[in-house]
mmCIF file of C-alpha atoms in Angstrom:
data_model
loop_
_atom_site.group_PDB
_atom_site.id
_atom_site.type_symbol
_atom_site.label_atom_id
_atom_site.label_comp_id
_atom_site.label_asym_id
_atom_site.label_seq_id
_atom_site.Cartn_x
_atom_site.Cartn_y
_atom_site.Cartn_z
ATOM 1 C CA MET Y 1 22.417 -30.278 -2.643
ATOM 2 C CA HIS Y 2 21.743 -28.235 -5.781
ATOM 3 C CA ASN Y 3 18.523 -26.830 -4.229
ATOM 4 C CA THR Y 4 20.394 -25.862 -1.045
ATOM 5 C CA THR Y 5 23.083 -24.068 -3.062
ATOM 6 C CA ALA Y 6 20.452 -22.252 -5.141
ATOM 7 C CA MET Y 7 18.594 -21.250 -1.964
ATOM 8 C CA LEU Y 8 21.773 -19.859 -0.376
ATOM 9 C CA ILE Y 9 22.576 -17.865 -3.516
ATOM 10 C CA GLU Y 10 19.023 -16.479 -3.736
ATOM 11 C CA LEU Y 11 18.872 -15.644 -0.015
ATOM 12 C CA GLY Y 12 22.279 -13.973 -0.114
ATOM 13 C CA ALA Y 13 21.233 -11.891 -3.123
ATOM 14 C CA VAL Y 14 17.899 -10.926 -1.511
ATOM 15 C CA ILE Y 15 19.423 -9.903 1.852
ATOM 16 C CA LEU Y 16 22.273 -8.007 0.186
ATOM 17 C CA GLY Y 17 19.748 -6.255 -2.058
ATOM 18 C CA LEU Y 18 17.656 -5.315 0.999
ATOM 19 C CA GLY Y 19 20.719 -3.825 2.673
ATOM 20 C CA ILE Y 20 21.474 -1.692 -0.400
ATOM 21 C CA LEU Y 21 17.826 -0.559 -0.659
ATOM 22 C CA GLY Y 22 17.756 0.301 3.068
ATOM 23 C CA ARG Y 23 20.880 2.442 2.741
ATOM 24 C CA LEU Y 24 19.427 4.165 -0.340
ATOM 25 C CA ALA Y 25 16.188 4.948 1.526
ATOM 26 C CA GLY Y 26 18.209 6.301 4.470
ATOM 27 C CA ARG Y 27 20.146 8.638 2.163
ATOM 28 C CA VAL Y 28 16.924 10.014 0.675
ATOM 29 C CA GLY Y 29 15.268 10.236 4.112
ATOM 30 C CA PHE Y 30 12.342 7.907 3.360
ATOM 31 C CA SER Y 31 11.051 4.679 4.855
ATOM 32 C CA PRO Y 32 12.535 1.638 3.061
ATOM 33 C CA ILE Y 33 9.144 -0.175 3.075
ATOM 34 C CA PRO Y 34 8.093 0.897 -0.468
ATOM 35 C CA LEU Y 35 11.467 -0.215 -1.844
ATOM 36 C CA TYR Y 36 11.130 -3.615 -0.131
ATOM 37 C CA LEU Y 37 7.628 -4.035 -1.597
ATOM 38 C CA LEU Y 38 8.887 -3.101 -5.073
ATOM 39 C CA ALA Y 39 11.759 -5.592 -4.708
ATOM 40 C CA GLY Y 40 9.226 -8.311 -3.842
ATOM 41 C CA LEU Y 41 7.145 -7.413 -6.896
ATOM 42 C CA ALA Y 42 10.264 -7.618 -9.078
ATOM 43 C CA PHE Y 43 11.253 -11.094 -7.814
ATOM 44 C CA GLY Y 44 7.765 -12.614 -7.408
ATOM 45 C CA HIS Y 45 5.488 -14.465 -9.792
ATOM 46 C CA GLY Y 46 5.115 -12.347 -12.902
ATOM 47 C CA GLY Y 47 8.118 -10.213 -11.929
ATOM 48 C CA ILE Y 48 11.407 -9.593 -13.749
ATOM 49 C CA LEU Y 49 13.383 -12.434 -12.101
ATOM 50 C CA PRO Y 50 11.144 -14.852 -10.098
ATOM 51 C CA LEU Y 51 12.714 -16.648 -7.126
ATOM 52 C CA GLN Y 52 12.233 -20.419 -6.972
ATOM 53 C CA ALA Y 53 14.371 -22.251 -4.401
ATOM 54 C CA SER Y 54 14.107 -19.846 -1.432
ATOM 55 C CA GLU Y 55 10.401 -18.920 -1.506
ATOM 56 C CA GLU Y 56 9.372 -21.349 1.268
ATOM 57 C CA PHE Y 57 12.232 -20.193 3.504
ATOM 58 C CA ILE Y 58 11.280 -16.549 2.874
ATOM 59 C CA ALA Y 59 7.643 -17.362 3.804
ATOM 60 C CA THR Y 60 8.803 -18.711 7.202
ATOM 61 C CA GLY Y 61 11.053 -15.658 7.663
ATOM 62 C CA ALA Y 62 8.061 -13.420 6.890
ATOM 63 C CA GLU Y 63 6.028 -15.046 9.707
ATOM 64 C CA ILE Y 64 8.899 -14.467 12.139
ATOM 65 C CA GLY Y 65 9.076 -10.856 10.870
ATOM 66 C CA VAL Y 66 5.435 -10.178 11.835
ATOM 67 C CA ILE Y 67 5.971 -11.765 15.276
ATOM 68 C CA LEU Y 68 9.096 -9.651 15.949
ATOM 69 C CA LEU Y 69 7.379 -6.451 14.742
ATOM 70 C CA LEU Y 70 4.604 -6.963 17.284
ATOM 71 C CA LEU Y 71 6.958 -8.098 20.075
ATOM 72 C CA LEU Y 72 9.101 -4.953 19.760
ATOM 73 C CA LEU Y 73 5.960 -2.837 19.657
ATOM 74 C CA GLY Y 74 4.776 -4.437 22.920
ATOM 75 C CA LEU Y 75 8.183 -3.882 24.552
ATOM 76 C CA GLU Y 76 7.787 -0.116 24.014
ATOM 77 C CA TYR Y 77 4.763 0.069 26.333
ATOM 78 C CA SER Y 78 4.239 -0.935 29.927
ATOM 79 C CA ALA Y 79 0.857 -2.302 31.033
ATOM 80 C CA SER Y 80 0.211 0.805 33.176
ATOM 81 C CA GLU Y 81 0.871 3.086 30.181
ATOM 82 C CA LEU Y 82 -1.599 1.080 28.106
ATOM 83 C CA VAL Y 83 -4.302 1.298 30.776
ATOM 84 C CA THR Y 84 -3.719 5.062 31.207
ATOM 85 C CA ASN Y 85 -3.919 5.578 27.446
ATOM 86 C CA LEU Y 86 -7.141 3.589 27.264
ATOM 87 C CA LYS Y 87 -8.729 5.789 29.933
ATOM 88 C CA THR Y 88 -7.670 9.105 28.407
ATOM 89 C CA GLN Y 89 -7.566 8.454 24.655
ATOM 90 C CA TYR Y 90 -10.560 6.184 23.976
ATOM 91 C CA PRO Y 91 -12.711 9.001 22.430
ATOM 92 C CA SER Y 92 -9.874 9.740 19.977
ATOM 93 C CA GLY Y 93 -9.594 6.003 19.280
ATOM 94 C CA ALA Y 94 -13.320 5.821 18.493
ATOM 95 C CA VAL Y 95 -13.088 8.805 16.107
ATOM 96 C CA ASP Y 96 -9.993 7.243 14.510
ATOM 97 C CA PHE Y 97 -11.912 3.982 13.889
ATOM 98 C CA VAL Y 98 -14.989 5.670 12.392
ATOM 99 C CA LEU Y 99 -13.084 8.096 10.152
ATOM 100 C CA ASN Y 100 -10.517 5.604 8.838
ATOM 101 C CA ALA Y 101 -12.057 2.100 8.939
ATOM 102 C CA VAL Y 102 -15.366 3.089 7.314
ATOM 103 C CA PRO Y 103 -13.800 4.277 3.981
ATOM 104 C CA GLY Y 104 -12.012 0.914 3.588
ATOM 105 C CA ALA Y 105 -15.155 -1.102 4.351
ATOM 106 C CA ALA Y 106 -17.219 1.078 2.006
ATOM 107 C CA ALA Y 107 -14.636 0.694 -0.802
ATOM 108 C CA ALA Y 108 -14.697 -3.132 -0.526
ATOM 109 C CA LEU Y 109 -18.517 -3.176 -0.658
ATOM 110 C CA ILE Y 110 -18.600 -0.738 -3.622
ATOM 111 C CA LEU Y 111 -16.097 -2.973 -5.462
ATOM 112 C CA GLY Y 112 -18.380 -5.959 -4.755
ATOM 113 C CA TRP Y 113 -15.877 -7.912 -2.637
ATOM 114 C CA GLY Y 114 -18.317 -8.902 0.103
ATOM 115 C CA PRO Y 115 -18.590 -8.354 3.887
ATOM 116 C CA VAL Y 116 -15.505 -10.388 4.952
ATOM 117 C CA ALA Y 117 -13.284 -8.449 2.534
ATOM 118 C CA ALA Y 118 -14.920 -5.238 3.846
ATOM 119 C CA VAL Y 119 -13.802 -6.091 7.411
ATOM 120 C CA ALA Y 120 -10.266 -6.788 6.126
ATOM 121 C CA LEU Y 121 -9.981 -3.617 4.024
ATOM 122 C CA ALA Y 122 -11.356 -1.581 6.953
ATOM 123 C CA GLY Y 123 -8.336 -2.748 8.957
ATOM 124 C CA VAL Y 124 -5.934 -1.929 6.114
ATOM 125 C CA THR Y 125 -7.111 1.705 5.977
ATOM 126 C CA TRP Y 126 -7.585 2.110 9.747
ATOM 127 C CA ILE Y 127 -4.152 1.343 11.231
ATOM 128 C CA SER Y 128 -1.270 3.826 10.954
ATOM 129 C CA SER Y 129 2.318 2.610 10.714
ATOM 130 C CA SER Y 130 3.958 2.823 14.164
ATOM 131 C CA GLY Y 131 7.375 2.044 12.643
ATOM 132 C CA VAL Y 132 7.272 4.741 9.957
ATOM 133 C CA ILE Y 133 5.758 7.333 12.338
ATOM 134 C CA ALA Y 134 8.361 6.679 15.055
ATOM 135 C CA LYS Y 135 11.129 7.174 12.474
ATOM 136 C CA VAL Y 136 9.547 10.372 11.115
ATOM 137 C CA LEU Y 137 9.167 11.863 14.624
ATOM 138 C CA GLY Y 138 12.835 11.138 15.309
ATOM 139 C CA ASP Y 139 14.016 12.489 11.953
ATOM 140 C CA LEU Y 140 12.040 15.732 12.356
ATOM 141 C CA GLY Y 141 13.164 16.208 15.979
ATOM 142 C CA ARG Y 142 9.593 16.197 17.285
ATOM 143 C CA LEU Y 143 9.895 13.574 20.044
ATOM 144 C CA GLY Y 144 9.721 16.331 22.675
ATOM 145 C CA ASN Y 145 6.799 18.217 21.083
ATOM 146 C CA ARG Y 146 3.564 18.683 23.026
ATOM 147 C CA GLU Y 147 1.503 16.851 20.386
ATOM 148 C CA THR Y 148 3.763 13.770 20.287
ATOM 149 C CA PRO Y 149 2.174 12.000 23.337
ATOM 150 C CA VAL Y 150 -1.208 12.479 21.610
ATOM 151 C CA VAL Y 151 0.093 10.830 18.421
ATOM 152 C CA LEU Y 152 1.585 7.955 20.436
ATOM 153 C CA GLY Y 153 -1.675 7.617 22.379
ATOM 154 C CA VAL Y 154 -3.661 7.116 19.162
ATOM 155 C CA LEU Y 155 -1.107 4.529 17.988
ATOM 156 C CA VAL Y 156 -1.335 2.643 21.314
ATOM 157 C CA ILE Y 157 -5.154 2.509 21.054
ATOM 158 C CA GLU Y 158 -4.804 1.128 17.509
ATOM 159 C CA ASP Y 159 -2.285 -1.490 18.645
ATOM 160 C CA LEU Y 160 -4.571 -2.587 21.491
ATOM 161 C CA ALA Y 161 -7.557 -2.689 19.140
ATOM 162 C CA MET Y 162 -5.601 -5.161 17.011
ATOM 163 C CA ALA Y 163 -5.773 -7.648 19.892
ATOM 164 C CA VAL Y 164 -9.551 -7.721 19.356
ATOM 165 C CA TYR Y 165 -9.691 -7.085 15.602
ATOM 166 C CA LEU Y 166 -7.214 -9.748 14.423
ATOM 167 C CA PRO Y 167 -8.978 -12.705 16.118
ATOM 168 C CA ILE Y 168 -12.331 -11.532 14.683
ATOM 169 C CA LEU Y 169 -10.822 -11.248 11.203
ATOM 170 C CA THR Y 170 -9.068 -14.632 11.517
ATOM 171 C CA ALA Y 171 -12.374 -16.276 12.514
ATOM 172 C CA LEU Y 172 -14.252 -14.629 9.625
ATOM 173 C CA LEU Y 173 -11.582 -15.633 7.111
ATOM 174 C CA ALA Y 174 -11.668 -19.227 8.381
ATOM 175 C CA GLY Y 175 -15.444 -19.293 7.877
ATOM 176 C CA VAL Y 176 -16.058 -20.010 11.573
ATOM 177 C CA SER Y 177 -19.697 -19.919 12.693
ATOM 178 C CA LEU Y 178 -21.062 -17.080 14.825
ATOM 179 C CA ALA Y 179 -20.798 -19.246 17.955
ATOM 180 C CA GLY Y 180 -17.226 -20.282 17.077
ATOM 181 C CA GLY Y 181 -16.282 -16.666 16.343
ATOM 182 C CA THR Y 182 -17.730 -15.527 19.672
ATOM 183 C CA ILE Y 183 -15.710 -18.187 21.517
ATOM 184 C CA THR Y 184 -12.550 -17.088 19.671
ATOM 185 C CA LEU Y 185 -13.195 -13.454 20.598
ATOM 186 C CA LEU Y 186 -13.853 -14.348 24.258
ATOM 187 C CA ILE Y 187 -10.620 -16.374 24.377
ATOM 188 C CA SER Y 188 -8.750 -13.412 22.866
ATOM 189 C CA LEU Y 189 -10.264 -10.850 25.236
ATOM 190 C CA GLY Y 190 -9.685 -13.166 28.202
ATOM 191 C CA THR Y 191 -6.044 -13.656 27.188
ATOM 192 C CA VAL Y 192 -5.461 -9.909 26.734
ATOM 193 C CA GLY Y 193 -7.150 -9.158 30.089
ATOM 194 C CA ALA Y 194 -5.169 -11.862 31.896
ATOM 195 C CA VAL Y 195 -1.839 -10.667 30.460
ATOM 196 C CA LEU Y 196 -2.590 -7.026 31.328
ATOM 197 C CA TYR Y 197 -3.568 -8.068 34.875
ATOM 198 C CA LEU Y 198 -0.414 -10.170 35.330
ATOM 199 C CA ALA Y 199 1.752 -7.408 33.847
ATOM 200 C CA LEU Y 200 0.209 -4.779 36.164
ATOM 201 C CA ARG Y 201 0.305 -6.908 39.317
ATOM 202 C CA HIS Y 202 3.314 -9.152 38.754
ATOM 203 C CA GLY Y 203 5.270 -7.466 35.944
ATOM 204 C CA ARG Y 204 8.430 -7.280 38.048
ATOM 205 C CA LEU Y 205 8.304 -11.012 38.842
ATOM 206 C CA ILE Y 206 7.842 -11.931 35.165
ATOM 207 C CA SER Y 207 10.689 -9.642 34.119
ATOM 208 C CA LYS Y 208 12.889 -11.014 36.934
ATOM 209 C CA ALA Y 209 12.239 -14.607 35.797
ATOM 210 C CA VAL Y 210 13.252 -13.728 32.211
ATOM 211 C CA SER Y 211 16.133 -11.406 33.172
ATOM 212 C CA SER Y 212 19.748 -12.364 32.590
ATOM 213 C CA ASP Y 213 23.056 -10.479 32.663
ATOM 214 C CA ASN Y 214 24.179 -12.656 29.761
ATOM 215 C CA ALA Y 215 22.970 -11.079 26.496
ATOM 216 C CA GLU Y 216 22.950 -14.432 24.700
ATOM 217 C CA MET Y 217 20.724 -16.056 27.366
ATOM 218 C CA LEU Y 218 18.344 -13.076 27.417
ATOM 219 C CA LEU Y 219 18.009 -13.185 23.625
ATOM 220 C CA LEU Y 220 17.332 -16.952 23.584
ATOM 221 C CA VAL Y 221 14.795 -16.857 26.437
ATOM 222 C CA VAL Y 222 12.810 -13.863 25.106
ATOM 223 C CA LEU Y 223 12.834 -15.067 21.491
ATOM 224 C CA GLY Y 224 11.970 -18.654 22.491
ATOM 225 C CA LEU Y 225 9.165 -17.491 24.820
ATOM 226 C CA THR Y 226 7.739 -15.216 22.110
ATOM 227 C CA LEU Y 227 7.692 -17.902 19.408
ATOM 228 C CA LEU Y 228 6.171 -20.410 21.869
ATOM 229 C CA VAL Y 229 3.391 -18.035 22.966
ATOM 230 C CA ALA Y 230 2.747 -16.973 19.339
ATOM 231 C CA GLY Y 231 2.389 -20.619 18.327
ATOM 232 C CA ILE Y 232 0.029 -21.418 21.232
ATOM 233 C CA ALA Y 233 -2.017 -18.276 20.415
ATOM 234 C CA GLN Y 234 -2.386 -19.432 16.815
ATOM 235 C CA GLU Y 235 -3.519 -22.898 18.003
ATOM 236 C CA LEU Y 236 -6.231 -21.178 20.101
ATOM 237 C CA GLN Y 237 -7.395 -19.279 16.963
ATOM 238 C CA VAL Y 238 -5.918 -16.064 18.362
ATOM 239 C CA SER Y 239 -3.456 -14.305 16.069
ATOM 240 C CA ALA Y 240 0.238 -15.206 16.565
ATOM 241 C CA ALA Y 241 0.979 -11.471 16.203
ATOM 242 C CA VAL Y 242 -1.274 -10.679 19.186
ATOM 243 C CA GLY Y 243 0.498 -13.364 21.252
ATOM 244 C CA ALA Y 244 3.853 -11.721 20.503
ATOM 245 C CA PHE Y 245 2.446 -8.268 21.358
ATOM 246 C CA LEU Y 246 1.249 -9.551 24.742
ATOM 247 C CA VAL Y 247 4.685 -11.023 25.554
ATOM 248 C CA GLY Y 248 6.173 -7.582 24.860
ATOM 249 C CA ILE Y 249 3.670 -5.903 27.200
ATOM 250 C CA ALA Y 250 4.353 -8.437 29.991
ATOM 251 C CA LEU Y 251 8.081 -7.564 30.030
ATOM 252 C CA SER Y 252 9.146 -4.216 31.471
ATOM 253 C CA GLY Y 253 12.040 -2.179 32.832
ATOM 254 C CA GLU Y 254 15.634 -3.170 32.109
ATOM 255 C CA VAL Y 255 14.589 -6.537 30.634
ATOM 256 C CA ALA Y 256 12.363 -4.830 28.045
ATOM 257 C CA GLU Y 257 15.102 -2.333 27.213
ATOM 258 C CA GLY Y 258 17.794 -5.029 26.934
ATOM 259 C CA ALA Y 259 15.587 -7.333 24.852
ATOM 260 C CA SER Y 260 14.627 -4.438 22.588
ATOM 261 C CA ASN Y 261 18.275 -3.556 21.921
ATOM 262 C CA LEU Y 262 19.146 -7.190 21.170
ATOM 263 C CA LEU Y 263 16.108 -7.926 18.989
ATOM 264 C CA THR Y 264 15.922 -4.697 16.954
ATOM 265 C CA PRO Y 265 18.471 -5.845 14.299
ATOM 266 C CA LEU Y 266 16.672 -9.212 14.023
ATOM 267 C CA ARG Y 267 13.329 -7.434 13.696
ATOM 268 C CA ASP Y 268 14.662 -5.163 10.960
ATOM 269 C CA LEU Y 269 16.003 -8.149 9.013
ATOM 270 C CA PHE Y 270 12.887 -10.324 9.249
ATOM 271 C CA ALA Y 271 10.497 -7.376 8.807
ATOM 272 C CA ALA Y 272 12.294 -6.541 5.551
ATOM 273 C CA VAL Y 273 11.905 -10.214 4.533
ATOM 274 C CA PHE Y 274 8.186 -9.955 5.381
ATOM 275 C CA PHE Y 275 7.642 -6.946 3.109
ATOM 276 C CA VAL Y 276 9.560 -8.670 0.323
ATOM 277 C CA PHE Y 277 7.452 -11.819 0.770
ATOM 278 C CA PHE Y 278 4.238 -9.785 0.504
ATOM 279 C CA GLY Y 279 5.559 -8.322 -2.742
ATOM 280 C CA LEU Y 280 6.561 -11.811 -3.930
ATOM 281 C CA SER Y 281 3.006 -13.066 -3.449
ATOM 282 C CA THR Y 282 1.536 -10.190 -5.484
ATOM 283 C CA ASP Y 283 1.553 -10.341 -9.273
ATOM 284 C CA PRO Y 284 2.580 -6.884 -10.643
ATOM 285 C CA ALA Y 285 0.015 -7.328 -13.464
ATOM 286 C CA ASP Y 286 -2.768 -7.258 -10.817
ATOM 287 C CA ILE Y 287 -1.858 -3.747 -9.593
ATOM 288 C CA PRO Y 288 -2.875 -1.494 -12.563
ATOM 289 C CA PRO Y 289 -6.597 -2.496 -12.357
ATOM 290 C CA VAL Y 290 -6.739 -1.456 -8.666
ATOM 291 C CA LEU Y 291 -4.463 1.599 -8.907
ATOM 292 C CA VAL Y 292 -7.288 4.167 -9.234
ATOM 293 C CA PRO Y 293 -9.292 2.789 -6.250
ATOM 294 C CA ALA Y 294 -6.047 2.629 -4.226
ATOM 295 C CA LEU Y 295 -5.212 6.259 -5.080
ATOM 296 C CA ILE Y 296 -8.734 7.499 -4.218
ATOM 297 C CA LEU Y 297 -8.673 5.532 -0.958
ATOM 298 C CA ALA Y 298 -5.200 6.893 -0.129
ATOM 299 C CA VAL Y 299 -6.280 10.524 -0.640
ATOM 300 C CA VAL Y 300 -9.515 10.089 1.369
ATOM 301 C CA THR Y 301 -7.853 8.284 4.288
ATOM 302 C CA ALA Y 302 -4.896 10.690 4.344
ATOM 303 C CA LEU Y 303 -7.420 13.495 4.959
ATOM 304 C CA THR Y 304 -9.340 11.467 7.560
ATOM 305 C CA LYS Y 305 -6.102 10.726 9.466
ATOM 306 C CA ILE Y 306 -5.277 14.445 9.490
ATOM 307 C CA ALA Y 307 -8.784 15.043 10.898
ATOM 308 C CA THR Y 308 -8.161 12.324 13.528
ATOM 309 C CA GLY Y 309 -4.901 13.922 14.662
ATOM 310 C CA TRP Y 310 -6.521 17.362 14.726
ATOM 311 C CA TYR Y 311 -9.376 16.093 16.946
ATOM 312 C CA ALA Y 312 -7.079 14.170 19.312
ATOM 313 C CA ALA Y 313 -4.701 17.130 19.714
ATOM 314 C CA ARG Y 314 -7.587 19.573 20.266
ATOM 315 C CA ARG Y 315 -8.928 17.313 23.069
ATOM 316 C CA ALA Y 316 -5.499 17.559 24.701
ATOM 317 C CA GLY Y 317 -5.527 21.372 24.506
ATOM 318 C CA ILE Y 318 -2.782 21.584 21.851
ATOM 319 C CA GLY Y 319 -2.537 24.754 19.724
ATOM 320 C CA THR Y 320 -3.532 24.960 16.053
ATOM 321 C CA ARG Y 321 -0.079 24.264 14.629
ATOM 322 C CA GLY Y 322 0.362 21.244 16.912
ATOM 323 C CA ARG Y 323 -3.020 19.886 15.759
ATOM 324 C CA TRP Y 324 -1.931 20.077 12.134
ATOM 325 C CA ARG Y 325 1.383 18.404 12.939
ATOM 326 C CA ALA Y 326 -0.368 15.586 14.824
ATOM 327 C CA GLY Y 327 -2.699 14.971 11.882
ATOM 328 C CA GLY Y 328 0.063 14.976 9.277
ATOM 329 C CA THR Y 329 2.206 12.602 11.352
ATOM 330 C CA LEU Y 330 -0.551 9.927 11.489
ATOM 331 C CA VAL Y 331 -0.998 9.637 7.695
ATOM 332 C CA ALA Y 332 1.555 6.855 6.996
ATOM 333 C CA ARG Y 333 0.326 3.240 6.696
ATOM 334 C CA GLY Y 334 2.706 0.287 6.620
ATOM 335 C CA GLU Y 335 3.353 -2.959 8.456
ATOM 336 C CA PHE Y 336 -0.104 -3.598 9.979
ATOM 337 C CA SER Y 337 -1.916 -2.865 6.714
ATOM 338 C CA ILE Y 338 0.262 -5.428 4.950
ATOM 339 C CA VAL Y 339 -0.194 -7.982 7.781
ATOM 340 C CA ILE Y 340 -3.994 -7.686 7.511
ATOM 341 C CA ALA Y 341 -3.962 -7.863 3.714
ATOM 342 C CA GLY Y 342 -1.664 -10.907 3.895
ATOM 343 C CA LEU Y 343 -4.249 -12.701 6.056
ATOM 344 C CA ALA Y 344 -7.108 -11.799 3.709
ATOM 345 C CA VAL Y 345 -5.669 -12.643 0.269
ATOM 346 C CA GLY Y 346 -6.915 -16.243 0.521
ATOM 347 C CA VAL Y 347 -10.536 -15.023 0.628
ATOM 348 C CA GLU Y 348 -10.242 -12.044 -1.732
ATOM 349 C CA PRO Y 349 -7.044 -12.166 -3.872
ATOM 350 C CA ARG Y 350 -7.568 -8.581 -5.133
ATOM 351 C CA ILE Y 351 -6.965 -7.189 -1.615
ATOM 352 C CA GLY Y 352 -3.233 -7.995 -1.991
ATOM 353 C CA PRO Y 353 -2.580 -5.787 -5.043
ATOM 354 C CA LEU Y 354 -4.850 -3.014 -3.696
ATOM 355 C CA ALA Y 355 -3.126 -3.025 -0.285
ATOM 356 C CA THR Y 356 0.323 -3.032 -1.934
ATOM 357 C CA ALA Y 357 -0.532 -0.003 -4.083
ATOM 358 C CA TYR Y 358 -2.269 1.733 -1.139
ATOM 359 C CA VAL Y 359 0.666 1.251 1.246
ATOM 360 C CA LEU Y 360 3.179 2.273 -1.442
ATOM 361 C CA ILE Y 361 1.299 5.547 -1.930
ATOM 362 C CA LEU Y 362 0.807 6.371 1.774
ATOM 363 C CA VAL Y 363 4.228 5.259 2.981
ATOM 364 C CA ILE Y 364 5.622 7.890 0.583
ATOM 365 C CA ILE Y 365 2.954 10.560 1.248
ATOM 366 C CA GLY Y 366 3.095 9.995 5.062
ATOM 367 C CA PRO Y 367 6.565 11.467 5.764
ATOM 368 C CA LEU Y 368 5.839 14.311 3.321
ATOM 369 C CA ALA Y 369 2.535 15.101 5.078
ATOM 370 C CA ALA Y 370 4.355 15.126 8.435
ATOM 371 C CA ARG Y 371 6.848 17.668 7.051
ATOM 372 C CA TRP Y 372 4.440 19.878 5.105
ATOM 373 C CA THR Y 373 1.609 20.244 7.634
ATOM 374 C CA ASP Y 374 3.777 22.432 9.908
ATOM 375 C CA PRO Y 375 4.612 25.124 7.296
ATOM 376 C CA LEU Y 376 1.015 24.886 6.047
ATOM 377 C CA ALA Y 377 -0.304 25.485 9.574
ATOM 378 C CA ARG Y 378 2.133 28.393 9.998
ATOM 379 C CA LEU Y 379 0.773 29.893 6.785
ATOM 380 C CA LEU Y 380 -2.860 29.401 7.803
ATOM 381 C CA THR Y 381 -2.401 30.732 11.342
ATOM 382 C CA ARG Y 382 -0.317 33.751 10.368
ATOM 383 C CA ARG Y 383 -2.178 36.910 11.359
ATOM 384 C CA PRO Y 384 -1.864 40.016 9.233
ATOM 385 C CA ALA Y 385 0.158 42.675 11.030
ATOM 386 C CA SER Y 386 -2.022 45.501 12.330
ATOM 387 C CA PRO Y 387 -1.147 48.781 10.568
ATOM 388 C CA ALA Y 388 0.846 51.198 12.734
ATOM 389 C CA PRO Y 389 -0.543 54.706 13.135
ATOM 390 C CA ALA Y 390 0.837 57.033 10.491
ATOM 391 C CA ALA Y 391 3.447 59.484 11.747
ATOM 392 C CA ALA Y 392 5.299 62.293 10.030
ATOM 393 C CA PRO Y 393 8.940 61.485 9.207
ATOM 394 C CA GLU Y 394 10.080 64.585 11.074
ATOM 395 C CA ALA Y 395 8.271 63.515 14.240
ATOM 396 C CA GLU Y 396 9.787 60.002 13.998
ATOM 397 C CA ARG Y 397 13.308 61.473 13.681
ATOM 398 C CA ALA Y 398 12.674 63.792 16.634
ATOM 399 C CA ASP Y 399 11.460 60.826 18.762
ATOM 400 C CA ALA Y 400 14.563 58.860 17.812
ATOM 401 C CA VAL Y 401 16.904 61.721 18.767
ATOM 402 C CA HIS Y 402 15.053 62.238 22.017
ATOM 403 C CA THR Y 403 15.341 58.499 22.869
ATOM 404 C CA ALA Y 404 19.074 58.480 22.072
ATOM 405 C CA THR Y 405 19.737 61.412 24.366
#
């Protein structure tokens, strides 16, 4: 009974604190993710006031948070949109991978963390934060800009790539043999292909089966289906997050819109719990030793993301200012980087502190880069005014009088 009371008190304090931090971030105009991470650091092992009774409950909430993040992301895209994006944006996706995954892999190898950690850190530096970027685009009023579909296209390619990357990483972290890893990857690719096929061919039937005019029933069916599929995916050595993403893709139309509206508050709650849990599992004393590598990596990969956005926007025929805006918008890292680091900490514990510091830096720099690249581009593209031919003042006055009359 005492443990239950302590857990309720701790949970109440944590959730109330998250609400206050979220409101504070909203006032300042920043993403609340860095504040959630800092709160986790403060209440974790080695923090100011470590939590005891509610840690296991928070760990379960964090898993649900990742699943809901990916489900809501899948609900934003239809299968046909994904296929179209794959056809048109794959060169930009390839450039994005090379420019942004390679620095992370190289950093892990330079630090002597080994090949598995290199694959994990490559993912941390590769994937932009869809959540932070969507909020920034809305805040800056750029949802209707010409470069915005290009930015979203790059994000979609990254999200789809996760369906292949996460199973590979999970197999590597589990120490699965090459044959076992190949089987896992084939299962993952087969599952993704099957879901995309079903969503393209029979999306309406799936949505109709799930649909309900009763909001409560719709919420229960979609949430239950997502958790079930995520659990089965994890049993098959495919990431639970990928399973949730595929459920989101399979649903479309009014069902997707209704489910999204119902699940968004739940996602925000459990996603906040997830970021806090990641902070809880990181000892603040482990961050100072990796702060310099994290800062160097943040600066390098901020520049490579700007280059990615520039390239993708140029391919789409966007003007110079739009290219700069696209690049600056892609800088932010967030939820996916933390998800990947959370998977990898069992193999290389130092990835946790490095990823925390890295995300803290870029989740702050990201919105600033999105704002500042536009005035910077305006400055760089401003052409000096061509000098007008010199004319005598008397002639100018005479011309003016003549025009007036």
